[in-house]
Structure formats: structure tokens, C-alpha cells
Coordinates of C-alpha atoms in Angstrom, one line a residue:
M1 CA -27.8 -4.7 -19.9
K2 CA -24.7 -1.7 -20.8
G3 CA -22.1 -0.5 -18.6
L4 CA -19.1 1.1 -19.3
Y5 CA -15.6 0.4 -19.5
C6 CA -12.7 2.5 -19.8
R7 CA -10.1 0.4 -22.9
A8 CA -6.5 0.1 -21.7
G9 CA -4.0 -0.6 -23.2
H10 CA -4.3 2.6 -25.2
A11 CA -1.7 5.8 -24.2
E12 CA -4.9 7.6 -23.4
P13 CA -8.3 5.7 -22.0
K14 CA -10.4 5.1 -24.0
F15 CA -14.1 5.1 -22.8
V16 CA -16.8 2.3 -24.1
I17 CA -20.1 1.5 -23.8
Q18 CA -20.3 -2.8 -23.1
E19 CA -23.0 -5.0 -22.2
M20 CA -22.4 -7.1 -19.1
V21 CA -25.2 -10.3 -17.9
L22 CA -25.6 -10.5 -14.3
P23 CA -25.8 -14.8 -12.7
D24 CA -29.6 -15.7 -12.9
V25 CA -28.3 -17.3 -9.6
L26 CA -27.0 -14.5 -6.4
G27 CA -24.2 -15.7 -4.8
S28 CA -25.1 -16.3 -1.6
H29 CA -23.5 -12.7 0.6
L30 CA -24.5 -10.4 -2.2
V31 CA -27.3 -7.8 -3.0
R32 CA -28.2 -6.9 -6.0
V33 CA -29.1 -3.1 -6.3
Q34 CA -30.6 -1.0 -9.1
V35 CA -28.4 2.2 -8.9
K36 CA -30.1 5.3 -9.1
A37 CA -27.4 7.3 -9.4
C38 CA -23.4 7.2 -9.5
G39 CA -20.2 9.5 -8.7
L40 CA -18.0 8.9 -11.8
S41 CA -13.9 9.8 -10.1
P42 CA -10.7 9.0 -12.5
L43 CA -9.5 6.0 -12.4
D44 CA -5.7 5.1 -11.0
L45 CA -4.3 3.0 -13.6
K46 CA -1.0 2.8 -12.1
L47 CA -3.1 1.8 -8.8
L48 CA -4.9 -1.2 -11.1
N49 CA -1.8 -2.2 -12.0
D50 CA 0.1 -2.2 -8.5
V51 CA -3.0 -4.3 -6.9
G52 CA -2.7 -6.8 -10.1
I53 CA -5.9 -6.2 -11.2
Q54 CA -5.1 -6.4 -14.7
R55 CA -8.1 -6.9 -17.7
D56 CA -8.7 -5.0 -21.1
F57 CA -11.8 -4.0 -19.7
I58 CA -11.7 -1.9 -16.1
P59 CA -15.3 -1.1 -14.7
V60 CA -15.8 2.7 -14.9
G61 CA -18.1 4.2 -11.7
R62 CA -17.5 2.7 -8.8
E63 CA -19.5 5.0 -6.0
V64 CA -23.1 4.5 -6.5
S65 CA -26.3 4.9 -4.7
G66 CA -29.7 3.1 -5.4
V67 CA -32.1 0.4 -4.2
V68 CA -31.7 -3.4 -3.2
L69 CA -33.6 -4.6 -5.6
Q70 CA -32.8 -9.1 -4.2
V71 CA -30.5 -10.3 -2.1
G72 CA -28.6 -13.8 -1.4
A73 CA -29.5 -16.2 1.0
K74 CA -26.4 -15.3 4.2
V75 CA -28.0 -11.5 3.5
S76 CA -28.2 -10.0 7.0
F77 CA -27.7 -6.0 6.8
F78 CA -30.5 -5.3 4.3
Q79 CA -33.4 -6.3 2.8
P80 CA -35.7 -5.9 0.1
Q81 CA -36.7 -1.9 -1.2
D82 CA -33.8 -1.0 1.1
E83 CA -32.1 1.8 0.1
V84 CA -27.8 2.0 0.3
V85 CA -25.3 3.4 -0.9
G86 CA -21.3 2.2 -1.3
I87 CA -17.8 2.0 -3.5
L88 CA -17.9 -0.8 -5.6
P89 CA -14.5 -2.4 -4.9
L90 CA -11.4 -2.2 -7.0
D91 CA -12.1 -6.1 -8.6
S92 CA -15.9 -5.7 -8.8
P93 CA -16.8 -6.7 -12.2
C94 CA -19.8 -3.9 -12.5
S95 CA -19.6 -1.3 -13.4
G96 CA -21.3 1.3 -11.5
L97 CA -23.6 2.9 -14.7
C98 CA -25.0 -0.6 -15.3
E99 CA -28.7 -0.5 -13.6
L100 CA -28.7 -3.5 -12.3
I101 CA -25.6 -4.5 -10.2
D102 CA -24.1 -7.3 -7.7
I103 CA -22.4 -6.6 -4.8
D104 CA -21.2 -7.9 -1.5
E105 CA -23.6 -6.9 1.5
H106 CA -20.4 -5.7 3.5
Y107 CA -19.8 -3.2 1.5
L108 CA -22.9 -0.7 1.6
V109 CA -25.3 1.2 4.4
Q110 CA -28.1 2.2 4.5
K111 CA -29.0 5.6 2.4
P112 CA -30.6 7.8 5.2
E113 CA -34.2 8.7 3.1
K114 CA -33.4 12.2 3.4
L115 CA -30.2 11.9 2.2
S116 CA -31.0 12.4 -2.2
P117 CA -29.0 9.8 -4.1
V118 CA -26.8 12.0 -6.1
C119 CA -25.8 14.0 -3.3
V120 CA -24.6 11.4 -1.5
A121 CA -23.3 9.0 -4.3
G122 CA -21.5 12.9 -5.8
A123 CA -19.5 13.9 -1.7
L124 CA -18.8 10.3 -0.9
R125 CA -15.6 9.1 -1.6
D126 CA -14.9 12.5 -0.9
G127 CA -15.8 12.6 2.8
L128 CA -14.8 9.1 3.5
S129 CA -10.8 10.7 2.5
A130 CA -11.6 13.8 4.3
Y131 CA -12.4 11.6 7.6
T132 CA -9.4 8.7 6.9
A133 CA -6.8 11.7 7.0
L134 CA -8.4 13.0 9.5
H135 CA -9.6 10.4 12.2
T136 CA -7.0 7.3 10.9
H137 CA -4.0 9.4 10.1
A138 CA -3.8 12.8 12.0
R139 CA -5.1 11.3 14.9
M140 CA -7.8 14.5 15.2
A141 CA -8.7 16.5 18.3
A142 CA -10.5 18.7 19.7
G143 CA -8.8 22.1 20.1
H144 CA -5.5 20.8 17.3
T145 CA -4.7 23.3 14.9
L146 CA -5.2 22.5 10.9
L147 CA -4.6 23.5 8.0
V148 CA -6.7 22.7 4.5
L149 CA -5.0 23.2 1.4
D150 CA -7.4 24.6 -1.4
G151 CA -10.2 24.6 0.6
G152 CA -12.7 25.3 -2.4
S153 CA -12.3 21.3 -3.5
S154 CA -15.2 18.5 -2.8
F155 CA -12.2 16.7 -0.4
G156 CA -11.1 20.4 1.3
L157 CA -14.6 21.4 1.7
M158 CA -15.4 17.3 3.6
C159 CA -12.7 18.5 5.4
I160 CA -12.7 21.5 7.1
Q161 CA -17.1 20.7 7.6
L162 CA -15.7 17.4 9.5
A163 CA -13.3 19.2 11.4
C164 CA -15.2 22.6 12.2
Y165 CA -17.9 20.0 14.0
H166 CA -14.9 18.2 16.2
G167 CA -13.6 21.8 17.4
V168 CA -10.6 22.5 15.2
K169 CA -9.6 25.4 14.0
V170 CA -9.1 25.7 10.6
F171 CA -7.2 27.2 8.0
T172 CA -7.1 26.9 4.5
T173 CA -6.2 28.7 1.1
S174 CA -7.8 29.5 -1.8
H175 CA -7.3 29.0 -5.7
T176 CA -9.4 32.2 -6.8
P177 CA -11.7 34.7 -5.4
E178 CA -14.6 32.5 -6.1
E179 CA -13.4 30.3 -3.6
H180 CA -12.4 32.7 -1.7
T181 CA -15.6 34.9 -1.3
F182 CA -17.8 31.3 -0.9
L183 CA -14.9 29.2 2.0
E184 CA -15.3 32.7 4.3
Q185 CA -18.7 32.8 3.9
L186 CA -19.6 29.5 5.8
R187 CA -20.4 28.7 8.3
P188 CA -19.2 27.5 11.2
S189 CA -16.6 29.7 10.2
V190 CA -13.5 29.0 9.3
A191 CA -10.2 30.6 11.1
K192 CA -8.4 32.6 8.3
V193 CA -9.1 32.3 4.4
I194 CA -5.3 32.3 3.0
P195 CA -5.8 33.3 -1.1
V196 CA -2.3 31.6 -2.3
Y197 CA -3.4 32.9 -6.1
K198 CA -2.7 36.5 -5.0
D199 CA 1.3 34.8 -3.7
Q200 CA 2.0 31.2 -3.0
S201 CA 4.8 33.3 -0.5
E202 CA 2.2 34.8 2.4
L203 CA 0.9 30.3 3.1
L204 CA 4.1 30.4 6.0
S205 CA 4.5 33.7 6.7
V206 CA 0.3 34.3 8.0
V207 CA -0.1 30.9 9.2
M208 CA 3.2 31.3 12.0
E209 CA 1.4 34.4 12.4
E210 CA -1.9 33.6 13.7
T211 CA -0.7 30.0 15.3
G212 CA 1.2 32.8 17.2
G213 CA 4.9 31.0 15.6
L214 CA 4.3 27.5 17.3
G215 CA 2.5 25.7 13.4
V216 CA 0.2 24.1 12.6
D217 CA -1.1 20.7 14.2
I218 CA -1.9 18.9 10.7
V219 CA -1.7 19.8 7.7
I220 CA -3.6 17.6 4.7
D221 CA -2.3 18.6 1.2
S222 CA -4.8 18.4 -2.1
G223 CA -0.9 18.2 -4.3
V224 CA 2.8 19.4 -3.9
R225 CA 5.2 21.1 -5.6
L226 CA 9.0 19.8 -5.8
Q227 CA 10.6 21.8 -7.3
E228 CA 10.9 25.1 -6.6
K229 CA 10.8 26.5 -10.5
E230 CA 6.6 25.8 -10.9
S231 CA 5.1 25.1 -13.6
D232 CA 0.7 26.3 -15.1
E233 CA -0.3 23.0 -13.6
T234 CA 1.9 23.2 -10.6
K235 CA 2.4 27.7 -9.3
L236 CA -1.2 27.4 -6.7
L237 CA 0.4 24.5 -5.1
P238 CA 2.3 25.0 -1.8
H239 CA 6.4 23.5 -1.4
K240 CA 7.3 20.8 0.6
H241 CA 9.3 22.4 2.8
D242 CA 7.0 24.9 3.4
I243 CA 4.7 22.6 4.2
I244 CA 7.5 21.6 6.8
S245 CA 8.4 24.7 7.6
V246 CA 3.6 25.5 8.8
L247 CA 4.5 22.1 11.2
G248 CA 4.8 22.5 14.8
V249 CA 6.3 20.0 17.1
G250 CA 4.8 16.6 16.2
G251 CA 2.9 17.9 13.9
H252 CA 1.3 15.2 11.0
W253 CA 1.2 15.8 7.4
V254 CA -1.8 14.2 5.6
T255 CA -0.1 13.9 1.7
S256 CA -2.1 12.7 -1.1
H257 CA 1.3 13.3 -3.1
K258 CA 1.8 9.3 -4.9
E259 CA 5.5 10.4 -5.9
L260 CA 6.6 13.0 -3.3
Q261 CA 10.5 13.0 -2.1
L262 CA 11.8 14.3 0.3
D263 CA 15.7 15.2 0.6
P264 CA 18.4 14.9 3.5
P265 CA 16.8 18.8 5.1
D266 CA 13.2 18.1 5.4
C267 CA 14.0 15.0 6.8
R268 CA 16.3 16.4 9.6
L269 CA 13.5 18.8 9.6
L270 CA 10.8 16.3 10.2
H271 CA 13.1 15.0 12.5
L272 CA 13.4 18.4 14.8
K273 CA 9.5 19.2 14.8
S274 CA 9.5 15.8 15.5
A275 CA 7.0 15.1 12.9
S276 CA 5.1 12.2 11.2
L277 CA 4.3 11.9 7.5
T278 CA 1.0 10.0 6.0
F279 CA 0.0 9.4 2.8
L280 CA -2.8 9.3 1.4
N281 CA -4.2 6.4 0.0
H282 CA -7.8 7.3 -1.4
E283 CA -9.0 3.3 -2.5
V284 CA -6.3 1.6 1.1
W285 CA -10.8 0.8 2.5
T286 CA -11.4 -1.4 -0.3
A287 CA -8.2 -2.6 -2.2
S288 CA -8.0 -4.8 1.7
S289 CA -10.5 -6.1 4.3
A290 CA -8.2 -6.2 7.4
Q291 CA -10.8 -3.1 8.6
Q292 CA -14.4 -4.0 7.0
G293 CA -16.0 -3.3 10.3
R294 CA -14.5 -0.2 11.0
Y295 CA -15.1 0.6 7.3
L296 CA -18.9 0.3 7.6
H297 CA -18.8 2.0 10.2
I298 CA -17.0 4.8 8.6
L299 CA -19.9 4.3 5.6
K300 CA -22.2 5.1 8.0
D301 CA -21.5 7.8 9.8
I302 CA -20.7 9.8 7.2
V303 CA -23.7 9.5 5.6
E304 CA -25.6 10.0 8.5
K305 CA -23.7 13.9 9.0
M306 CA -24.2 14.3 5.1
S307 CA -28.1 13.9 6.0
T308 CA -28.2 15.7 9.8
G309 CA -26.5 19.3 7.3
V310 CA -22.8 18.1 8.9
L311 CA -21.4 17.7 6.1
R312 CA -23.0 19.6 2.9
P313 CA -20.7 18.6 0.0
Q314 CA -21.5 21.6 -2.5
P315 CA -24.7 20.5 -5.0
E316 CA -23.7 18.4 -8.5
E317 CA -25.6 18.4 -11.0
A318 CA -26.3 15.4 -11.8
V319 CA -25.8 14.3 -16.4
P320 CA -27.6 11.7 -17.9
L321 CA -26.5 8.3 -18.5
Y322 CA -25.9 9.3 -22.2
E323 CA -23.5 12.1 -21.3
A324 CA -21.4 9.6 -19.3
T325 CA -19.0 8.5 -21.6
V326 CA -18.2 12.1 -22.7
T327 CA -18.0 13.6 -19.1
M328 CA -15.8 10.9 -17.8
E329 CA -12.7 11.6 -20.4
T330 CA -13.1 15.2 -18.7
V331 CA -13.2 13.8 -15.1
Q332 CA -10.3 11.7 -16.7
R333 CA -8.3 14.6 -18.9
H334 CA -9.1 16.4 -14.7
Q335 CA -10.8 18.9 -16.9
K336 CA -13.4 18.3 -14.7
K337 CA -12.6 17.1 -10.8
K338 CA -15.6 14.7 -11.1
A339 CA -19.3 14.8 -12.3
V340 CA -22.6 12.7 -10.8
V341 CA -24.9 10.3 -13.4
Q342 CA -28.8 10.0 -12.8
L343 CA -30.1 6.8 -14.3

């Protein structure tokens, strides 16, 4: 049986097909799953190194959807023929692109029947991140105001839909004219779409005008510009000072920027607003088992909201298994944000 792995230790990650053999005897809490679809996201090799996971070959593809074939002796949540979905833990030896994988039952939830494997495998990670940012970190509540930066991304779209469902007033930014049109046509609708591709400097003035000068309760970014000088990669990203400036009193800023640096004036402004800053680590739930029950509750809620149409991810065109290596290379180089492989 073959899977996709990343050969570490090179200047640029190299993706290779490797043989993998599952044990004959299934562990007591393990579930053997026949994979139907697998989502591909960029590997964070630095994070793996930080948590002490060092291997010559790192498994690729962790968001999986499939059918249970066999269960261990002490498995209580599943039985053969159940349709399941889940995210493989960081230290999993299995590649999600293998035809069969063994995974602990506590990383899986039941997949609703009408939800396609491709849809859920492509959107599960972003749904989990949006749920973590809004509920766990920002403590979102009805009546709050929210600014989602880059609302046209898969993660941004999930944040918008989840917030609208809970009665939050949402503002967002668009990076292209096509994204702008798409976001304006969303239902439930957002309060304002700000076209930062036209003029990045409009962000602060538009948000303050829309909120009567009060600012927003929550800001969720998809990257931050630390310097005034722009590069091609950062020209559409907001400057950190602008984000702090649009926050209202007692506001929450949830950032995905791993190496954010705040200067003393920035800290002073946060202090004056009594605002908080939280780092969103997309891997936090599978990196620790401290809140396993809460994690499973979140996963279950996400797939239920997808099946009922509360969360409507943009459809990802599935690629066949033989194109997985080339596709993963484009995802790793950020030429493509994500991909889904259908097995």
C-alpha cells in the first residue's frame, strides 16, 4: 500500500511515494478506515520540529473522510460501515493518501450521510480554525461586530458564515474584484465588503465610519504586515497598527501570524483599549489531548453545520490520486491554498 510522504532535510521539501504496511493486529482503540477523500494543506515543518517530531519521511494529508472497515476490541464509538471524518494527529505514521489507515477513535466523528467526502475533507480544517477563532478565543456572541480580513479565502468564508449564523454583524475585505462580487452576494449578507485591492488605506476609515467610531469587537486576520514598506506578498495585508486601531474597547484580535512583533506604542494602544491578542494555532487540538472531548464536540458541530447548510464551503475540485505529488508541491509553495484528493 502506497502513501505520500515529505522527505525532510532538503532546502525545499520533496514529496515522494512510499510503501506503508499496516499491522495485522489492530490496536484496541484503533479504527481501520478506507479513505475516500483527503485534504491537502501546507506542511509546517518548523512546527513539527518545535514539538519534537523529527522523521526522515513525514506523512502528507491529514484531513480524511472514509468508511470504517474494522474496529479494535475496545472501540465504543464506531462499527464497520460507519462513514467517518477526522484529522490525523501530528505524530500519525499514516499518510491520509493511503487506501487504508489506522487512527484512534478519539480523532474521528460520524459523517452525515448527505455530506460528500470531498466537501468535508476539503473544508474540515478551515471550519475547525474558524470555530476555534470565534468561539474558543474571541468568545463571540450575538450583537458583536466582527472584521474578517480576506473573507474570500476558505478560512475567511467559514468565519463569515459561522458569525452570521450567531447574529454577529460582519465586515470583511476583498482582494480581487471577483472576490468582492462573491462576498457581496453572500446570504446571509455581510454588513460591508471593503475592497482593499483598490486602496489599503481605506480599511480604518471605513470600519470606523460603519461602527460610529467605536471600532469592532473582534478582528480575525489571515496574515499581518509588520513594516510600512510593502512587498508584492504583503501589499494586501493590513498593517498591525491599523488592526489595533479598528479594535473597540475590550476587543479581541485573533491572529494567524506566527512571528508577530509589537512595538511599545502598539502595546500601549492595546492597553488603552483593554484589548486582547490571541494566536491561532491551527494544530492546537491534535497537538495535545488535554481537551479531547471538547475537540470532538467541535468537530461534530462543524460537520452537522455543513450538512444543514449553515456552513457552505466553496466547492473544491477533487484531483485524482496520481496527481497528488504535483498538487502537493503547488500547495506547499502556496501557489494553491489547498486541494482535495479523491481516492
